[in-house]
mmCIF file of C-alpha atoms in Angstrom:
data_model
loop_
_atom_site.group_PDB
_atom_site.id
_atom_site.type_symbol
_atom_site.label_atom_id
_atom_site.label_comp_id
_atom_site.label_asym_id
_atom_site.label_seq_id
_atom_site.Cartn_x
_atom_site.Cartn_y
_atom_site.Cartn_z
ATOM 1 C CA MET A 27 -45.647 6.028 15.565
ATOM 2 C CA LYS A 28 -45.168 7.262 11.615
ATOM 3 C CA VAL A 29 -46.644 3.226 11.685
ATOM 4 C CA LEU A 30 -49.798 4.162 13.760
ATOM 5 C CA LYS A 31 -50.486 6.937 10.762
ATOM 6 C CA GLN A 32 -50.422 5.169 8.104
ATOM 7 C CA LEU A 33 -52.885 3.172 10.191
ATOM 8 C CA GLY A 34 -55.049 5.325 10.337
ATOM 9 C CA ILE A 35 -55.563 6.895 6.951
ATOM 10 C CA GLY A 36 -55.473 4.278 5.514
ATOM 11 C CA ALA A 37 -58.401 3.093 7.900
ATOM 12 C CA LEU A 38 -60.263 6.194 6.537
ATOM 13 C CA ILE A 39 -60.084 5.907 3.568
ATOM 14 C CA GLY A 40 -60.710 2.162 3.533
ATOM 15 C CA GLY A 41 -63.612 3.933 5.692
ATOM 16 C CA PHE A 42 -65.302 6.200 3.355
ATOM 17 C CA PHE A 43 -64.393 3.697 -0.180
ATOM 18 C CA GLY A 44 -66.218 0.746 1.980
ATOM 19 C CA TYR A 45 -68.542 2.808 3.010
ATOM 20 C CA VAL A 46 -69.658 4.514 -0.123
ATOM 21 C CA LEU A 47 -69.735 0.721 -2.339
ATOM 22 C CA VAL A 48 -71.812 -0.490 0.784
ATOM 23 C CA GLY A 49 -75.147 1.516 -0.458
ATOM 24 C CA GLY A 50 -73.776 4.919 1.598
ATOM 25 C CA SER A 51 -73.925 8.149 -0.494
ATOM 26 C CA PHE A 52 -71.435 11.552 -1.099
ATOM 27 C CA THR A 53 -72.004 14.997 -2.743
ATOM 28 C CA LEU A 54 -69.954 17.334 -3.177
ATOM 29 C CA PRO A 55 -71.511 20.789 -2.608
ATOM 30 C CA THR A 56 -70.246 22.419 -5.625
ATOM 31 C CA TYR A 57 -73.383 23.958 -6.374
ATOM 32 C CA ASP A 58 -74.223 25.440 -3.077
ATOM 33 C CA ILE A 59 -69.718 27.240 -2.698
ATOM 34 C CA SER A 60 -69.767 27.822 -5.757
ATOM 35 C CA THR A 61 -69.984 31.220 -5.345
ATOM 36 C CA GLU A 62 -66.952 31.603 -2.397
ATOM 37 C CA LEU A 63 -64.860 29.049 -5.107
ATOM 38 C CA MET A 64 -64.507 31.230 -7.649
ATOM 39 C CA GLY A 65 -63.962 34.561 -4.928
ATOM 40 C CA ILE A 66 -61.173 32.614 -3.192
ATOM 41 C CA PHE A 67 -59.670 31.537 -6.298
ATOM 42 C CA THR A 68 -59.513 34.792 -7.807
ATOM 43 C CA ILE A 69 -58.733 36.738 -4.739
ATOM 44 C CA ILE A 70 -55.758 34.119 -4.905
ATOM 45 C CA ALA A 71 -54.576 33.972 -8.759
ATOM 46 C CA PHE A 72 -54.660 37.957 -8.498
ATOM 47 C CA PHE A 73 -52.460 38.347 -5.539
ATOM 48 C CA LEU A 74 -50.455 35.597 -7.730
ATOM 49 C CA CYS A 75 -50.388 37.861 -10.084
ATOM 50 C CA ILE A 76 -49.083 40.112 -8.812
ATOM 51 C CA PHE A 77 -46.713 38.981 -6.983
ATOM 52 C CA SER A 78 -45.676 37.838 -10.852
ATOM 53 C CA LEU A 79 -45.653 41.337 -11.817
ATOM 54 C CA SER A 80 -43.029 42.328 -8.815
ATOM 55 C CA GLY A 81 -40.888 39.289 -8.571
ATOM 56 C CA LEU A 82 -39.867 40.516 -12.601
ATOM 57 C CA THR A 83 -39.407 43.929 -12.213
ATOM 58 C CA ALA A 84 -37.471 43.457 -9.055
ATOM 59 C CA ILE A 85 -35.195 40.279 -12.037
ATOM 60 C CA LYS A 86 -35.294 43.208 -13.802
ATOM 61 C CA LYS A 87 -33.864 45.563 -11.368
ATOM 62 C CA LYS A 88 -30.927 43.583 -9.968
ATOM 63 C CA ALA A 89 -29.725 42.599 -13.962
ATOM 64 C CA ALA A 90 -29.018 46.550 -13.934
ATOM 65 C CA GLN A 91 -26.977 45.973 -11.094
ATOM 66 C CA THR A 92 -22.961 46.077 -11.953
ATOM 67 C CA LEU A 93 -21.208 43.854 -9.839
ATOM 68 C CA SER A 94 -18.206 41.136 -9.556
ATOM 69 C CA GLY A 95 -17.639 38.934 -7.943
ATOM 70 C CA GLU A 96 -19.346 37.054 -5.282
ATOM 71 C CA GLU A 97 -22.083 39.733 -5.123
ATOM 72 C CA GLU A 98 -22.815 38.689 -8.977
ATOM 73 C CA ASP A 99 -22.507 34.781 -8.021
ATOM 74 C CA LEU A 100 -25.053 35.880 -4.827
ATOM 75 C CA ARG A 101 -27.133 37.875 -7.783
ATOM 76 C CA ASP A 102 -27.303 35.141 -10.273
ATOM 77 C CA GLU A 103 -28.897 32.873 -7.959
ATOM 78 C CA TRP A 104 -30.816 35.534 -6.363
ATOM 79 C CA SER A 105 -32.240 35.797 -10.028
ATOM 80 C CA TYR A 106 -32.973 31.820 -11.049
ATOM 81 C CA LYS A 107 -34.949 30.871 -7.731
ATOM 82 C CA LYS A 108 -36.708 33.950 -8.051
ATOM 83 C CA TYR A 109 -37.150 33.102 -11.564
ATOM 84 C CA SER A 110 -38.813 29.831 -10.790
ATOM 85 C CA ASP A 111 -41.006 31.286 -7.955
ATOM 86 C CA VAL A 112 -42.100 33.883 -10.607
ATOM 87 C CA SER A 113 -42.954 30.952 -12.747
ATOM 88 C CA LEU A 114 -44.351 28.972 -10.016
ATOM 89 C CA ALA A 115 -46.721 31.989 -9.181
ATOM 90 C CA SER A 116 -47.713 32.694 -12.588
ATOM 91 C CA THR A 117 -48.614 29.263 -13.846
ATOM 92 C CA THR A 118 -50.573 28.885 -10.586
ATOM 93 C CA ALA A 119 -52.730 31.880 -11.057
ATOM 94 C CA LEU A 120 -53.216 31.004 -14.738
ATOM 95 C CA VAL A 121 -55.015 27.229 -13.737
ATOM 96 C CA LEU A 122 -56.597 29.414 -10.782
ATOM 97 C CA SER A 123 -58.241 31.448 -13.602
ATOM 98 C CA ILE A 124 -59.136 28.865 -16.261
ATOM 99 C CA ALA A 125 -60.741 26.260 -13.284
ATOM 100 C CA THR A 126 -62.670 30.157 -11.819
ATOM 101 C CA VAL A 127 -64.365 30.071 -15.450
ATOM 102 C CA CYS A 128 -65.266 26.575 -15.820
ATOM 103 C CA ILE A 129 -66.425 26.759 -12.054
ATOM 104 C CA GLY A 130 -68.916 29.928 -12.813
ATOM 105 C CA ILE A 131 -69.873 28.022 -16.134
ATOM 106 C CA ILE A 132 -70.858 24.482 -15.197
ATOM 107 C CA THR A 133 -73.228 26.161 -12.625
ATOM 108 C CA GLU A 134 -74.541 28.853 -14.108
ATOM 109 C CA ALA A 135 -73.325 31.543 -11.725
ATOM 110 C CA SER A 136 -74.331 35.316 -12.486
ATOM 111 C CA ILE A 137 -73.504 37.238 -16.042
ATOM 112 C CA PRO A 138 -71.123 39.621 -14.451
ATOM 113 C CA LEU A 139 -69.879 36.791 -12.028
ATOM 114 C CA VAL A 140 -68.652 35.303 -14.560
ATOM 115 C CA ILE A 141 -66.957 38.274 -17.417
ATOM 116 C CA PHE A 142 -65.162 39.945 -13.664
ATOM 117 C CA SER A 143 -63.189 35.589 -14.130
ATOM 118 C CA LEU A 144 -63.293 35.854 -17.472
ATOM 119 C CA VAL A 145 -61.403 39.500 -17.772
ATOM 120 C CA SER A 146 -59.241 37.360 -14.606
ATOM 121 C CA THR A 147 -57.992 34.273 -16.880
ATOM 122 C CA ILE A 148 -57.393 36.937 -19.709
ATOM 123 C CA PHE A 149 -54.813 38.791 -16.771
ATOM 124 C CA SER A 150 -53.158 35.470 -15.879
ATOM 125 C CA VAL A 151 -52.791 34.733 -19.153
ATOM 126 C CA ILE A 152 -51.039 37.750 -19.729
ATOM 127 C CA VAL A 153 -48.710 37.430 -17.204
ATOM 128 C CA ALA A 154 -47.878 33.625 -17.482
ATOM 129 C CA LEU A 155 -46.571 34.876 -21.093
ATOM 130 C CA MET A 156 -44.103 37.220 -19.015
ATOM 131 C CA PRO A 157 -41.215 35.273 -17.880
ATOM 132 C CA SER A 158 -40.462 33.383 -21.112
ATOM 133 C CA LYS A 159 -39.125 36.726 -22.297
ATOM 134 C CA TYR A 160 -37.266 38.688 -18.529
ATOM 135 C CA MET A 161 -35.178 34.768 -18.868
ATOM 136 C CA ARG A 162 -32.619 37.912 -20.071
ATOM 137 C CA TYR A 163 -32.857 39.399 -17.537
ATOM 138 C CA VAL A 164 -31.607 36.254 -15.605
ATOM 139 C CA TYR A 165 -29.626 34.307 -18.474
ATOM 140 C CA PRO A 166 -27.812 37.787 -19.454
ATOM 141 C CA ASP A 167 -24.384 36.407 -21.516
ATOM 142 C CA ARG A 168 -26.575 34.243 -22.973
ATOM 143 C CA ASN A 169 -27.565 33.897 -26.540
ATOM 144 C CA LEU A 170 -31.165 32.689 -25.449
ATOM 145 C CA PRO A 171 -33.923 32.319 -28.091
ATOM 146 C CA ASN A 172 -36.374 34.563 -28.913
ATOM 147 C CA PRO A 173 -39.828 33.453 -27.294
ATOM 148 C CA ASN A 174 -42.119 33.013 -29.660
ATOM 149 C CA ASP A 175 -39.418 30.962 -31.964
ATOM 150 C CA LYS A 176 -41.425 27.607 -32.880
ATOM 151 C CA ASN A 177 -38.485 25.561 -31.878
ATOM 152 C CA TYR A 178 -37.705 28.061 -28.991
ATOM 153 C CA MET A 179 -37.238 24.280 -26.835
ATOM 154 C CA ALA A 180 -35.177 22.648 -28.457
ATOM 155 C CA LYS A 181 -33.340 25.982 -28.978
ATOM 156 C CA LEU A 182 -33.332 26.853 -24.696
ATOM 157 C CA LEU A 183 -31.438 23.259 -24.421
ATOM 158 C CA GLU A 184 -29.053 24.503 -27.436
ATOM 159 C CA ALA A 185 -28.459 27.984 -25.515
ATOM 160 C CA SER A 186 -27.694 25.974 -21.905
ATOM 161 C CA ASP A 187 -25.177 23.974 -19.779
ATOM 162 C CA GLU A 188 -24.095 20.654 -19.746
ATOM 163 C CA GLY A 189 -25.450 20.599 -15.970
ATOM 164 C CA GLU A 190 -28.647 23.012 -16.408
ATOM 165 C CA ARG A 191 -29.083 19.973 -19.499
ATOM 166 C CA HIS A 192 -29.522 17.309 -17.145
ATOM 167 C CA ILE A 193 -31.321 19.486 -13.998
ATOM 168 C CA MET A 194 -34.116 20.226 -16.476
ATOM 169 C CA LEU A 195 -34.379 16.999 -17.836
ATOM 170 C CA ASN A 196 -34.011 14.821 -14.540
ATOM 171 C CA GLY A 197 -36.795 17.585 -13.605
ATOM 172 C CA LEU A 198 -38.777 17.146 -16.721
ATOM 173 C CA TYR A 199 -38.479 13.633 -15.973
ATOM 174 C CA SER A 200 -39.798 13.530 -12.902
ATOM 175 C CA VAL A 201 -43.125 15.310 -14.179
ATOM 176 C CA TYR A 202 -43.400 13.031 -16.738
ATOM 177 C CA ASN A 203 -43.423 10.263 -14.131
ATOM 178 C CA LEU A 204 -45.453 12.104 -11.082
ATOM 179 C CA THR A 205 -48.554 12.909 -14.057
ATOM 180 C CA SER A 206 -49.201 9.575 -14.794
ATOM 181 C CA LEU A 207 -49.434 8.522 -11.662
ATOM 182 C CA LEU A 208 -51.255 11.542 -10.352
ATOM 183 C CA LEU A 209 -53.617 11.110 -13.524
ATOM 184 C CA ILE A 210 -54.309 7.851 -13.060
ATOM 185 C CA LEU A 211 -55.014 8.719 -9.147
ATOM 186 C CA ALA A 212 -57.582 10.637 -10.858
ATOM 187 C CA ILE A 213 -59.380 7.584 -12.693
ATOM 188 C CA VAL A 214 -59.509 5.505 -9.917
ATOM 189 C CA LEU A 215 -60.887 8.479 -7.660
ATOM 190 C CA PHE A 216 -63.334 9.567 -10.842
ATOM 191 C CA MET A 217 -64.392 5.807 -10.610
ATOM 192 C CA PHE A 218 -65.174 6.092 -7.253
ATOM 193 C CA TYR A 219 -67.010 9.543 -7.094
ATOM 194 C CA SER A 220 -69.587 8.596 -9.886
ATOM 195 C CA VAL A 221 -70.623 5.578 -7.278
ATOM 196 C CA ALA A 222 -70.484 7.365 -4.049
ATOM 197 C CA THR A 223 -72.585 9.824 -6.182
ATOM 198 C CA GLY A 224 -74.865 8.269 -8.937
ATOM 199 C CA GLU A 225 -72.954 11.408 -11.338
ATOM 200 C CA SER A 226 -71.322 9.067 -13.908
ATOM 201 C CA GLN A 227 -67.747 10.436 -14.826
ATOM 202 C CA LEU A 228 -67.785 8.070 -17.549
ATOM 203 C CA PHE A 229 -66.651 10.911 -20.285
ATOM 204 C CA SER A 230 -64.029 12.071 -17.720
ATOM 205 C CA ILE A 231 -62.112 8.673 -17.117
ATOM 206 C CA LEU A 232 -61.697 8.685 -21.191
ATOM 207 C CA VAL A 233 -60.412 11.614 -21.866
ATOM 208 C CA ILE A 234 -57.690 11.314 -18.784
ATOM 209 C CA SER A 235 -56.763 7.658 -19.791
ATOM 210 C CA LEU A 236 -56.530 9.580 -24.068
ATOM 211 C CA ILE A 237 -54.121 11.761 -22.318
ATOM 212 C CA LEU A 238 -52.042 9.240 -20.003
ATOM 213 C CA ILE A 239 -52.220 7.197 -23.714
ATOM 214 C CA SER A 240 -50.512 10.054 -25.826
ATOM 215 C CA ILE A 241 -48.126 11.470 -22.267
ATOM 216 C CA ASN A 242 -46.968 7.594 -22.491
ATOM 217 C CA THR A 243 -46.723 7.082 -26.531
ATOM 218 C CA HIS A 244 -45.782 10.473 -27.289
ATOM 219 C CA TYR A 245 -42.800 9.918 -25.083
ATOM 220 C CA ILE A 246 -41.675 6.188 -25.596
ATOM 221 C CA PHE A 247 -41.643 7.159 -29.976
ATOM 222 C CA LYS A 248 -39.521 10.103 -28.893
ATOM 223 C CA ILE A 249 -36.839 8.299 -27.034
ATOM 224 C CA ARG A 250 -36.929 5.054 -29.171
ATOM 225 C CA SER A 251 -35.888 7.612 -31.901
ATOM 226 C CA LYS A 252 -32.762 8.829 -30.329
#
């Protein structure tokens, strides 16, 4: 069954690209649904921001409780997971808000809608900056660096124990590999989109290529110097 699903997906993808390459046409109705997209993204971003704010408030309240033994361990585990959820939600809200502004500007949406998107983006930026300041409630016994410190990441690693550093570095390495793969796939996708629609995505391809080269160059020089 799994093989059949893979074959089916491969056939659909191959059929689509084959249709495009032999002269078919394909267009995304981005302009037609731009207002709807902006509304959906803004609503999702708003609820993610509210979720983040409520999560941070809950973390602060939990940290104020005096617990010991197993209860304290359970509280620490809950706080760590909640903090992770809040970080993901606030970052996603920020990305959606920025995407909303971009859609509005590109599709020449109404001025009030663009202004509302900008306000939503500012709100998302504020919320996205808050989790780093609440980390002290997740690790009250740690001497954590100031989020405004220019060497914040390096000092944060120093304040973490060996196990936490291993988890963070393993996660960062996984993100590095995933980012490289997704950027390569994006280049290929933009190429097929250009062929399918006749709208050149050469600038996007060049920008992504430069980003990909910069990321890999930075990574290689960092590990070479150690």
